[in-house]
Coordinates of N, CA and C in Angstrom, one line a residue:
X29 N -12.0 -30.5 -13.1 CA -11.6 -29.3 -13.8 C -12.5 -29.2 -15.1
X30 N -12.9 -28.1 -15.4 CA -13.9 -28.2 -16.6 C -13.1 -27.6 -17.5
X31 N -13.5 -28.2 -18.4 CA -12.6 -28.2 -19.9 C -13.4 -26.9 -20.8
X32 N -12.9 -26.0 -21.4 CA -13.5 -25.2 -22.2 C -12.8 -25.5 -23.6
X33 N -13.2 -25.5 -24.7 CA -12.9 -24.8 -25.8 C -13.2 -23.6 -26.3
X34 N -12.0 -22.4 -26.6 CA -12.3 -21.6 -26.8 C -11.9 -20.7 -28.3
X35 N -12.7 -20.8 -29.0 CA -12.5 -20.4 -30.7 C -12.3 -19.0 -30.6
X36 N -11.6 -18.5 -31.1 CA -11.2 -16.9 -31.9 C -10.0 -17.1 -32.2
X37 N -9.9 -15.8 -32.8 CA -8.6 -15.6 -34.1 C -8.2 -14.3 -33.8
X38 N -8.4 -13.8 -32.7 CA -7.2 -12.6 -31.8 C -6.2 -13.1 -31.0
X39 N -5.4 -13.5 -31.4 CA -4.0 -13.8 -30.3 C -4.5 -13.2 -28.8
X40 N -4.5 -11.8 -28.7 CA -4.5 -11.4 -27.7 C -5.3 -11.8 -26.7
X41 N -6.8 -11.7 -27.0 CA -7.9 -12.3 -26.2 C -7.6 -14.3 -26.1
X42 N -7.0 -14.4 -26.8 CA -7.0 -16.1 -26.7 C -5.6 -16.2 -25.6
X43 N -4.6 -15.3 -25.6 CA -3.7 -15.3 -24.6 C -4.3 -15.1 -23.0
X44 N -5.4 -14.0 -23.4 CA -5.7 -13.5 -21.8 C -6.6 -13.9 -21.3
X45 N -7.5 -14.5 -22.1 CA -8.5 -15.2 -21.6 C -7.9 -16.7 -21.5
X46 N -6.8 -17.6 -22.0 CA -6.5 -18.8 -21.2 C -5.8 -18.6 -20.1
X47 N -5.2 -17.7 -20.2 CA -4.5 -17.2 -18.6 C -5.2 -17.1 -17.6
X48 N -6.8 -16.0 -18.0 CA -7.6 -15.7 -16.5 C -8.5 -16.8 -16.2
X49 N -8.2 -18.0 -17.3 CA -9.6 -19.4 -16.9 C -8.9 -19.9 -16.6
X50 N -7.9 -19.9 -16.6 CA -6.6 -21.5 -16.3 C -6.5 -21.0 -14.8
X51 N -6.3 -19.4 -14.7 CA -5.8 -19.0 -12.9 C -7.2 -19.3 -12.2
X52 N -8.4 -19.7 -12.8 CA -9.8 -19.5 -12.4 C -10.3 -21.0 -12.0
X53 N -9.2 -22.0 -12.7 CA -9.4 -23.5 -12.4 C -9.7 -24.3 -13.6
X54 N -10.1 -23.3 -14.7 CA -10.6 -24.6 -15.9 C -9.2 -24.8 -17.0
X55 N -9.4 -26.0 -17.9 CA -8.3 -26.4 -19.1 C -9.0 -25.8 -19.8
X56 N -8.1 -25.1 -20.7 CA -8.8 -24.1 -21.8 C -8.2 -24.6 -22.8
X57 N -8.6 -25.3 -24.2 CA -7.9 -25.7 -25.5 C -8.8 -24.6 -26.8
X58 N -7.8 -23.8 -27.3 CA -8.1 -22.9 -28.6 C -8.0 -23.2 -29.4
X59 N -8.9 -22.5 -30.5 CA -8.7 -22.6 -31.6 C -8.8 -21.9 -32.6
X60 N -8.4 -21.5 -33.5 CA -8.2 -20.4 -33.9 C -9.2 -20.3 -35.6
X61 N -9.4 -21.0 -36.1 CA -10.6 -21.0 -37.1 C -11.3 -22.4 -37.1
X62 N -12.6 -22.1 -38.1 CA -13.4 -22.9 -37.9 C -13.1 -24.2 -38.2
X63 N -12.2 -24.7 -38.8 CA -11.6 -26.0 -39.2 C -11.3 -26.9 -38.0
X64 N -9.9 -25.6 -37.5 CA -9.2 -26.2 -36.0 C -10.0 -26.6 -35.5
X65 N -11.3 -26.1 -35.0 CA -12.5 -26.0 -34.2 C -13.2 -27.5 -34.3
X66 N -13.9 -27.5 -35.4 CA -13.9 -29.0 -35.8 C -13.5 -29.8 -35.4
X67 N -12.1 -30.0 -35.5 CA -11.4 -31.3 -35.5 C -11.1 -31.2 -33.9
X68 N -11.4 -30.5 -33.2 CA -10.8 -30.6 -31.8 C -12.2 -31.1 -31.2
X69 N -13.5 -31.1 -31.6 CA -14.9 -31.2 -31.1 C -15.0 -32.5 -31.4
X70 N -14.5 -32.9 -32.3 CA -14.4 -34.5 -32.8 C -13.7 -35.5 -32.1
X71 N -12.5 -34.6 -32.0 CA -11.4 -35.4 -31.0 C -11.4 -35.6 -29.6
X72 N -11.8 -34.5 -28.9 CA -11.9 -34.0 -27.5 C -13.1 -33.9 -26.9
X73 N -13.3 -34.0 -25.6 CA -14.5 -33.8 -24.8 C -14.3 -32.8 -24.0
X74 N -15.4 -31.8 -24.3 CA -15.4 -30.0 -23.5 C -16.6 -30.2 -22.7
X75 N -16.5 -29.1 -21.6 CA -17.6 -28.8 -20.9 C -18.5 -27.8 -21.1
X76 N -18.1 -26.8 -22.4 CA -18.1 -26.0 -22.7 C -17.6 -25.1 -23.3
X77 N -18.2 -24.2 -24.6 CA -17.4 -23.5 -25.6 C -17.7 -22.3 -25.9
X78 N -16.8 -21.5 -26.1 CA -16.6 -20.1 -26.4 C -16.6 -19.9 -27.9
X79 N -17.6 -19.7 -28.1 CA -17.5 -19.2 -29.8 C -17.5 -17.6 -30.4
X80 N -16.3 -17.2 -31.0 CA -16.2 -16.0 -31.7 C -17.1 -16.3 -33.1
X81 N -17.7 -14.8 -33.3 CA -18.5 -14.8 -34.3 C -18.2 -15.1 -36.0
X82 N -16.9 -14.4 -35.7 CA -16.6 -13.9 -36.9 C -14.8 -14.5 -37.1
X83 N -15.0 -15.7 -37.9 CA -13.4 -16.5 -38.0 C -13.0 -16.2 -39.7
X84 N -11.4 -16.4 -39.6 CA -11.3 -16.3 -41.0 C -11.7 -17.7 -41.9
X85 N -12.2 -18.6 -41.4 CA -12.7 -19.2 -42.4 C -13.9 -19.7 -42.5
X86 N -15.1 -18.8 -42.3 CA -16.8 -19.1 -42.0 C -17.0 -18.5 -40.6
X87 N -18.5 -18.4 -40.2 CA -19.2 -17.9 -39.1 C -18.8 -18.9 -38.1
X88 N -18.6 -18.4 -36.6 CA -18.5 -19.3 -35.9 C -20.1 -19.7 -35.8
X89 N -20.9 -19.2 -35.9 CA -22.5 -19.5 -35.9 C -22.5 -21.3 -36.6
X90 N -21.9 -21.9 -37.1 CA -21.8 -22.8 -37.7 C -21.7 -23.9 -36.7
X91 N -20.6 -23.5 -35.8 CA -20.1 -24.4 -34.8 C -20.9 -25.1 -33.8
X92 N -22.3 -23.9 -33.6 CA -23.5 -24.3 -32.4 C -23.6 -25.2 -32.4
X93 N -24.2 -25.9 -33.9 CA -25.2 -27.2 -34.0 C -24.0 -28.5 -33.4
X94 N -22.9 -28.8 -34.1 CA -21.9 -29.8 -33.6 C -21.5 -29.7 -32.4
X95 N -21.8 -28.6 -31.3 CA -21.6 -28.5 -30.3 C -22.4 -29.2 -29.9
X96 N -24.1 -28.5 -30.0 CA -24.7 -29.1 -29.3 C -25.1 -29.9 -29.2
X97 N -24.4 -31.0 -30.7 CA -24.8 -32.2 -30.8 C -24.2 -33.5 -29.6
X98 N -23.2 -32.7 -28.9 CA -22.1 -33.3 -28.2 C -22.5 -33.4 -27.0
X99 N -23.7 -32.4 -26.6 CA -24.1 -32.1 -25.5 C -23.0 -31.1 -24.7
X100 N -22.7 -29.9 -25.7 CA -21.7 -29.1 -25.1 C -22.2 -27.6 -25.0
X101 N -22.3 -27.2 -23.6 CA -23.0 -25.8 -23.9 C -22.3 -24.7 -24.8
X102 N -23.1 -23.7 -25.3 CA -22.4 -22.2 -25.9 C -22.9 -20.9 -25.1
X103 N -21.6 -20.4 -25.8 CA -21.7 -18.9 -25.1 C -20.8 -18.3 -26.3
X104 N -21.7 -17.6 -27.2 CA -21.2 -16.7 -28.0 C -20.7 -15.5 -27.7
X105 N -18.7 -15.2 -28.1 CA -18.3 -14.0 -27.7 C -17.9 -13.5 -29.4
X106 N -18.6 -12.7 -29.4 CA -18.6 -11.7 -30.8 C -18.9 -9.8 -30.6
X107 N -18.1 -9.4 -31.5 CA -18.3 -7.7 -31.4 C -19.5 -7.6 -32.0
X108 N -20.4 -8.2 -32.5 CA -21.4 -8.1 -33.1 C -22.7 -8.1 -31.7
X109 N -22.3 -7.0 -31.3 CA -23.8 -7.1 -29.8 C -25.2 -6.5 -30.4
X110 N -25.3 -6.3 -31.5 CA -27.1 -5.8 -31.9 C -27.5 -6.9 -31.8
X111 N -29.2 -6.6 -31.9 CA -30.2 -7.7 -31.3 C -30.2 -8.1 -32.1
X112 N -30.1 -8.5 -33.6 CA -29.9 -9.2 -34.5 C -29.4 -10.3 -34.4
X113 N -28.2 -10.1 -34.1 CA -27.1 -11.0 -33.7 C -27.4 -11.7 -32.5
X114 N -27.9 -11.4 -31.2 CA -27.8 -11.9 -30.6 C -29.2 -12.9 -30.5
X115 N -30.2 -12.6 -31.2 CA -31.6 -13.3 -31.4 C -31.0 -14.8 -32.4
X116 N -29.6 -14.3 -33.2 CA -29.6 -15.4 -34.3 C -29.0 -16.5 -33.5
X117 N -28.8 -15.9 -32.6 CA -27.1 -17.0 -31.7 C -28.3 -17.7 -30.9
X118 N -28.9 -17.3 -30.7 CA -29.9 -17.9 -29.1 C -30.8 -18.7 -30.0
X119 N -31.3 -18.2 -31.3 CA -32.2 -19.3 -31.7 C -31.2 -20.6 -32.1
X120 N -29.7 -20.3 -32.7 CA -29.2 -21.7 -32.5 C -29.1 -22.9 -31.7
X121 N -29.4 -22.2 -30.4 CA -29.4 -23.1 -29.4 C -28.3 -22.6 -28.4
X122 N -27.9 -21.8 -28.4 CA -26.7 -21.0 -27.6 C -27.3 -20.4 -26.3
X123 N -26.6 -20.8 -25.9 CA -26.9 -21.3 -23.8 C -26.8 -19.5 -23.5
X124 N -25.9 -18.9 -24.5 CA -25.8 -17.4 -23.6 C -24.8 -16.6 -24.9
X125 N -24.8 -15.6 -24.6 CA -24.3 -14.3 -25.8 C -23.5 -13.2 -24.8
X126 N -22.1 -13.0 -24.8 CA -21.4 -11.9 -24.4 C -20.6 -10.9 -25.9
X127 N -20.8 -9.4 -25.5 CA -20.3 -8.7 -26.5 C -19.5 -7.9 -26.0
X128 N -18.6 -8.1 -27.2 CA -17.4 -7.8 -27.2 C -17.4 -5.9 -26.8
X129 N -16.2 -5.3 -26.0 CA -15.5 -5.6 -25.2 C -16.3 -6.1 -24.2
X130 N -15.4 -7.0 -23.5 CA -16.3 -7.4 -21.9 C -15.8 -7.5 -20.8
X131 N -15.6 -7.6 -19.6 CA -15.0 -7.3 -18.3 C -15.1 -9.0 -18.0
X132 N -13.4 -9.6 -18.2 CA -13.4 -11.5 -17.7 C -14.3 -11.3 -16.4
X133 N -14.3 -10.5 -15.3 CA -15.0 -10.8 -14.5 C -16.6 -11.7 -15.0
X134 N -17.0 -10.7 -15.4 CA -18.3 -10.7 -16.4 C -18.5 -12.6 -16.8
X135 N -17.4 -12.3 -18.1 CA -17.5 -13.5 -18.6 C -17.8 -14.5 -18.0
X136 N -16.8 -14.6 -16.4 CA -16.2 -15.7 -15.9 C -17.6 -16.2 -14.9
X137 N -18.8 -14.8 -15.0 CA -19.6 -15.7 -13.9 C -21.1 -15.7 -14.8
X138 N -20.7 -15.7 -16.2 CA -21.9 -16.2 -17.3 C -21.1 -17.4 -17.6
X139 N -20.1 -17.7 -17.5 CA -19.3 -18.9 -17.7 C -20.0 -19.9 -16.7
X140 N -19.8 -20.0 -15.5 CA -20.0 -20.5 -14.1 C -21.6 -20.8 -14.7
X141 N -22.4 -19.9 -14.5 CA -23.7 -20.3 -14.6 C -24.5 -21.0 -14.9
X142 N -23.7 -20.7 -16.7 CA -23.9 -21.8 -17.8 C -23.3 -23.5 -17.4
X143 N -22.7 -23.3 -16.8 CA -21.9 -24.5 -16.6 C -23.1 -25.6 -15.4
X144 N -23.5 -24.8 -14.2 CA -24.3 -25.1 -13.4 C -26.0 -25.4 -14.2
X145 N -26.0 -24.4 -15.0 CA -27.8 -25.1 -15.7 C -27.2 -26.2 -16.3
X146 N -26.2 -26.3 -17.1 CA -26.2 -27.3 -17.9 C -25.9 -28.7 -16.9
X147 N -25.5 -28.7 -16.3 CA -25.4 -29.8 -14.9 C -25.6 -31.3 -15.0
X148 N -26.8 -31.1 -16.0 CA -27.3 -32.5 -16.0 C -28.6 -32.4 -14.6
X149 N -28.8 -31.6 -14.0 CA -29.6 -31.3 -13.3 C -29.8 -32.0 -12.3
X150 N -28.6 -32.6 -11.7 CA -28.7 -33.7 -10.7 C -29.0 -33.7 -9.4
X151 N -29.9 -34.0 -8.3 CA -29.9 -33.5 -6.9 C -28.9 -33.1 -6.3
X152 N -28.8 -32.3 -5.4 CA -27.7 -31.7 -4.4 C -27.3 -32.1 -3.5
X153 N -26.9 -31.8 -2.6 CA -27.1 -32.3 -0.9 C -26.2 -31.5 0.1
X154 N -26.9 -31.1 1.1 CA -25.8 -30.4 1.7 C -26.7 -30.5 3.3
X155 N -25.6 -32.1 3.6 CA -26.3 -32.3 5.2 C -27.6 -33.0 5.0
X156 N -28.8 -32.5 5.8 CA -30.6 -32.4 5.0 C -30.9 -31.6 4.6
X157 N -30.3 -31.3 3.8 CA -30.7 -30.2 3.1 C -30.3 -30.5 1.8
X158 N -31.3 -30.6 1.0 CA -31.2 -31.4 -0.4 C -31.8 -29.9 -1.6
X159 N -31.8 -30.3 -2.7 CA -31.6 -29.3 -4.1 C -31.9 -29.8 -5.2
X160 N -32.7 -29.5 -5.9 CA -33.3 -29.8 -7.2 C -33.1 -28.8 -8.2
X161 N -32.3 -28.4 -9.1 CA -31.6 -27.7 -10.2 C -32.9 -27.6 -10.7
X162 N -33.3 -28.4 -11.4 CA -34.5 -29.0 -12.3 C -35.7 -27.9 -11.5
X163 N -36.3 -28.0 -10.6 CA -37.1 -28.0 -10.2 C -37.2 -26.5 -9.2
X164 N -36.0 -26.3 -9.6 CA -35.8 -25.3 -8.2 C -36.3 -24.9 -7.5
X165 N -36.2 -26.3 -6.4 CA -36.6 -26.0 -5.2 C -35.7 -26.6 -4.2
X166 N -35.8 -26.1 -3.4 CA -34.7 -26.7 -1.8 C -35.5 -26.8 -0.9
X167 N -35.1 -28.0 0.0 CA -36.0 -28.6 1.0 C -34.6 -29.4 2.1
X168 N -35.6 -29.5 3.5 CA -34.4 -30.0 4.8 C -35.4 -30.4 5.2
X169 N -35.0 -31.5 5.6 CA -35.9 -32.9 6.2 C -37.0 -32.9 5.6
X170 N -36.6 -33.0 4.4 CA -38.4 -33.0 3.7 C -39.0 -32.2 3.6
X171 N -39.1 -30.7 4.1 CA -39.9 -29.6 4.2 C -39.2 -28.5 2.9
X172 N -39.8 -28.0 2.8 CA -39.7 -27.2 1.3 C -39.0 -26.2 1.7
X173 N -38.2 -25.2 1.4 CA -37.1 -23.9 1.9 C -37.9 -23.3 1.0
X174 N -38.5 -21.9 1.8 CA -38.5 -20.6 0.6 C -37.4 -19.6 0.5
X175 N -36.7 -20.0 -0.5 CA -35.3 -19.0 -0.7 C -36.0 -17.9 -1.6
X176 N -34.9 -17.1 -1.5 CA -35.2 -15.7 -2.3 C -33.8 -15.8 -3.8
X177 N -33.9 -15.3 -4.7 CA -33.1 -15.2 -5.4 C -31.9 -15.6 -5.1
X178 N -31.5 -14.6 -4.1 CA -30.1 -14.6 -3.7 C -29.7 -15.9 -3.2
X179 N -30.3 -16.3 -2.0 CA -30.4 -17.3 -1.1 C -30.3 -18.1 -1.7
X180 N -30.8 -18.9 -2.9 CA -31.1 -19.8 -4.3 C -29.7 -20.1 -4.1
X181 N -29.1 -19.3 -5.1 CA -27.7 -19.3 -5.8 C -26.5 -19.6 -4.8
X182 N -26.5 -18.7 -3.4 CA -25.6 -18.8 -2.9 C -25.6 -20.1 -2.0
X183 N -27.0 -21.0 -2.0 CA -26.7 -22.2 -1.4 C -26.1 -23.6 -2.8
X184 N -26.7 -22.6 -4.0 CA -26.4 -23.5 -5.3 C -24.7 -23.5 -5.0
X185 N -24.1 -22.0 -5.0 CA -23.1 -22.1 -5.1 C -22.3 -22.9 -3.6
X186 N -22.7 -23.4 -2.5 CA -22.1 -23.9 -1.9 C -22.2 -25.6 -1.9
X187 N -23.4 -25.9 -2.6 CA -23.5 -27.4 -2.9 C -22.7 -27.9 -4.1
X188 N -21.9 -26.8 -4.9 CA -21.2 -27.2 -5.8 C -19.7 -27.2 -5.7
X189 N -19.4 -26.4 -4.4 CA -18.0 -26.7 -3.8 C -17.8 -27.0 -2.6
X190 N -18.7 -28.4 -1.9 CA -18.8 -28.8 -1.0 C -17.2 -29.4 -0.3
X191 N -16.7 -28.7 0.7 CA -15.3 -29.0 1.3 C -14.6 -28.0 1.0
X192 N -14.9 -27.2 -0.1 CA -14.0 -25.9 -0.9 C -13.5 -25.2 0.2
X193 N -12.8 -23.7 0.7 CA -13.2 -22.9 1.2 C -13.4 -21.6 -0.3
X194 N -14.6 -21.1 -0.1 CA -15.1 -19.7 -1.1 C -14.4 -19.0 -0.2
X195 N -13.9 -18.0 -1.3 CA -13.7 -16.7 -0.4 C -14.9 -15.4 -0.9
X196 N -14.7 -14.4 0.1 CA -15.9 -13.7 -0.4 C -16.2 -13.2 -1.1
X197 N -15.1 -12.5 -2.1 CA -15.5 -12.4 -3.9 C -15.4 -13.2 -4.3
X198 N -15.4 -14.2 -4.3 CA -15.5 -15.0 -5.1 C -17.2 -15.5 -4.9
X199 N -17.3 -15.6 -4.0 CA -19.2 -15.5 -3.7 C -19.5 -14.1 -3.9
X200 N -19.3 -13.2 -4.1 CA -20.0 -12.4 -4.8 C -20.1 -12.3 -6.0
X201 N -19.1 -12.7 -6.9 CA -19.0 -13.0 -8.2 C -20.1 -14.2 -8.4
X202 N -20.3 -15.3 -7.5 CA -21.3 -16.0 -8.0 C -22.7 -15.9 -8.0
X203 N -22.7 -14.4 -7.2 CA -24.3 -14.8 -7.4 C -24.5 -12.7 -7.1
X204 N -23.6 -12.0 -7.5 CA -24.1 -10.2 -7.7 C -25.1 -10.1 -8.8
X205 N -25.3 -10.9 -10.1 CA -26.5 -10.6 -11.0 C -27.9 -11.3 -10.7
X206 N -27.9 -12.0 -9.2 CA -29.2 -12.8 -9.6 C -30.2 -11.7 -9.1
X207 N -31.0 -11.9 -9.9 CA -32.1 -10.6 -9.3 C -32.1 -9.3 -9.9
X208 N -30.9 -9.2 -10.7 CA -30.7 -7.9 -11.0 C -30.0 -7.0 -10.2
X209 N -29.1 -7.1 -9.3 CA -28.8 -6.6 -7.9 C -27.3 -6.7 -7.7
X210 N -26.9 -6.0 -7.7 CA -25.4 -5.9 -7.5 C -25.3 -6.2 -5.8
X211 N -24.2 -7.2 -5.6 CA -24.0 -7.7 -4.1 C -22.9 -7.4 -3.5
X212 N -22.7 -6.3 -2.5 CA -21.5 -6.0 -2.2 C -21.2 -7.0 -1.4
X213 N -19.3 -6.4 0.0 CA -19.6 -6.9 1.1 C -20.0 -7.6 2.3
X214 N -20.9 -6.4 2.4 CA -22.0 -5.9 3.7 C -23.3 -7.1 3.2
X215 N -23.5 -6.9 2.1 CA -24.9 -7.6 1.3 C -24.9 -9.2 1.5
X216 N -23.8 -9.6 1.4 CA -23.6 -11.0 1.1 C -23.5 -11.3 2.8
X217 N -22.9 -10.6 3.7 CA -22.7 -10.9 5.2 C -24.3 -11.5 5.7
X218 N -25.1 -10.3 4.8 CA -26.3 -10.4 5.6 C -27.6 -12.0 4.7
X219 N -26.5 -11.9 3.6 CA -27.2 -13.0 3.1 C -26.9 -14.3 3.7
X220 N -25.4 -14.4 4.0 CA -24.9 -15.7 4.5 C -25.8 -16.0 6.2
X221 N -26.3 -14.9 6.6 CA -27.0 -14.9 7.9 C -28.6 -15.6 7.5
X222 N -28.8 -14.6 6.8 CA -30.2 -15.7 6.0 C -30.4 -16.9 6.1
X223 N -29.6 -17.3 4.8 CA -29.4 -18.7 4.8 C -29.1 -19.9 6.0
X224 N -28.4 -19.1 6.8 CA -28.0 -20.1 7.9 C -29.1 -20.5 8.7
X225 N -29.9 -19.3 9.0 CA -31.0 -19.2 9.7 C -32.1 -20.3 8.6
X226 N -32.3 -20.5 7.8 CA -32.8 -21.4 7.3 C -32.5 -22.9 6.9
X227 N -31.1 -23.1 6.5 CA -31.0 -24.5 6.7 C -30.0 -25.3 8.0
X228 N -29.7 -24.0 9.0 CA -28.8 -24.8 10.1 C -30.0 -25.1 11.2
X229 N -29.6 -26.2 12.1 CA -29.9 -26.5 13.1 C -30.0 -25.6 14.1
X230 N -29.0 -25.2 14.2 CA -28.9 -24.2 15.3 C -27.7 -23.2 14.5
X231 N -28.6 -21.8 13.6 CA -28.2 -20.9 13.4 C -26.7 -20.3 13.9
X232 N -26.5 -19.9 15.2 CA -26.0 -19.4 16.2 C -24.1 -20.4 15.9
X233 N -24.3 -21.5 15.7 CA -23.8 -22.7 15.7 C -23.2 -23.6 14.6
X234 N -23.4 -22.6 13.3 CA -23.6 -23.4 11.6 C -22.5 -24.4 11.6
X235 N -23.1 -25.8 11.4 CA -22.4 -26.7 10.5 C -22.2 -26.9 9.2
X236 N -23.1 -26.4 8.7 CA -22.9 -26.6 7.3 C -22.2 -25.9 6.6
X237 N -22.5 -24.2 7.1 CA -21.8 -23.3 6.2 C -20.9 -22.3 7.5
X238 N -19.8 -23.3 7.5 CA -19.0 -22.4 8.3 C -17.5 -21.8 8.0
X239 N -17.6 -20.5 8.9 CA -17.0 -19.6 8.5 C -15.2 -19.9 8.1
X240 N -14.3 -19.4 7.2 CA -13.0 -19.5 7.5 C -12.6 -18.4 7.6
X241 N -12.0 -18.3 8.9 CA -11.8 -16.9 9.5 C -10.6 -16.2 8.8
X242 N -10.9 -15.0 8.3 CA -9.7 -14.3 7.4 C -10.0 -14.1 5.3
X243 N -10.4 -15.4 5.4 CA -10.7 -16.2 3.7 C -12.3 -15.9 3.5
X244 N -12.7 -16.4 3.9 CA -14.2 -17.0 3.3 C -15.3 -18.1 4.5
X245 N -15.4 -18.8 3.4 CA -16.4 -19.7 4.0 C -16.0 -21.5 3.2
X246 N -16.9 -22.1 4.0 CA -16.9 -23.6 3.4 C -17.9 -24.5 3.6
X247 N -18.3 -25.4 2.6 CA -19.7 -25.9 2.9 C -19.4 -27.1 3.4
X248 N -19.8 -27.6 4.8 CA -19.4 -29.0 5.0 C -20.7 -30.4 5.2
X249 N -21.1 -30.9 5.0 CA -22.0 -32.5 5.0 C -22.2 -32.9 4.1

């Protein structure tokens, strides 16, 4: 379960956003100014932090550097969306910038993302069919896979919940921005055919990525 810390000083959004990450699978611990903030980074180990821009006691802009001293990614959430703001957050070292209002969907799969680069960048494996984050590249028995954008992510996203069953928004949510490309139903059916055709043995027959009839899908070796 990945741990988020999440800083702001709206009740509201700190209500509904621990609700929609907690129903989404992560521990969410808040904080509500930059003190609290502190002393919970000191105390605790996150996978990941949500910083509002603007707290009543200093800039959350402060908080980057002790994050990232922890090795903890950022994702600044601030009403402040001009490019000003968002050039000052990124030169801190901030993994990613959401502005305020924003659709949790949204959030939840710049969340995800961030969470996967930051990885630690460790090989994959799914069957022989192996994954290099780092390097991105995928290869099966040693031979190199030319994926396409989509293809990328949606084998990233099955090597990262290997035994899971995905259902199929929920794989569209993981991978509708790569490319720039919004992925419907229909889009993802014909992606999951792709893929198969590339890293199964016998296409027709998938072991690896097989279907759960009604739900989704599941990655298995």
């Amino acid at each position: 379960m990945d741990r988020i810390l999440l800083v702001e000083d709206d009740e509201g959004i700190v209500s509904g956003l621990t609700e929609y990450l907690s129903a989404e699978g992560f521990s969410v611990s808040s904080a509500r100014t930059k003190k609290e903030a502190l002393e919970k980074l000191s105390a605790k180990e996150f996978d990941l932090a949500l910083l509002d821009v603007s707290l009543p006691d200093g800039s959350g802009y402060s908080l980057c550097p002790p994050a990232k001293e922890r090795g903890i990614p950022v994702i600044f959430v601030t009403a402040s969306g001009d490019e000003y703001s968002v050039v000052a957050g990124l030169d801190m070292g901030a993994d990613d910038y959401v502005a305020k209002p924003f659709r949790p969907r949204e959030l939840l799969s710049r969340i995800r993302s961030v969470l996967r680069r930051s990885g630690g960048g460790q090989p994959l494996s799914l069957g022989d069919v192996t994954l290099d984050p780092v390097r991105g590249m995928a290869k099966k028995a040693g031979r190199e896979l030319y994926l396409s954008a989509l293809e990328y992510r949606l084998l990233l996203a099955f090597m990262n919940n290997k035994g899971l069953v995905l259902t199929r928004s929920r794989l569209m949510e993981e991978i509708w921005d790569a490319g720039g490309e919004f992925v419907n139903d229909n889009t993802l059916t014909v992606y999951i055919k792709r893929l198969r055709e590339k890293i199964e043995d016998d296409p027709a027959l998938p072991k690896l990525i097989v279907t759960v009839r009604g739900v989704g899908y599941r990655a298995e070796g």
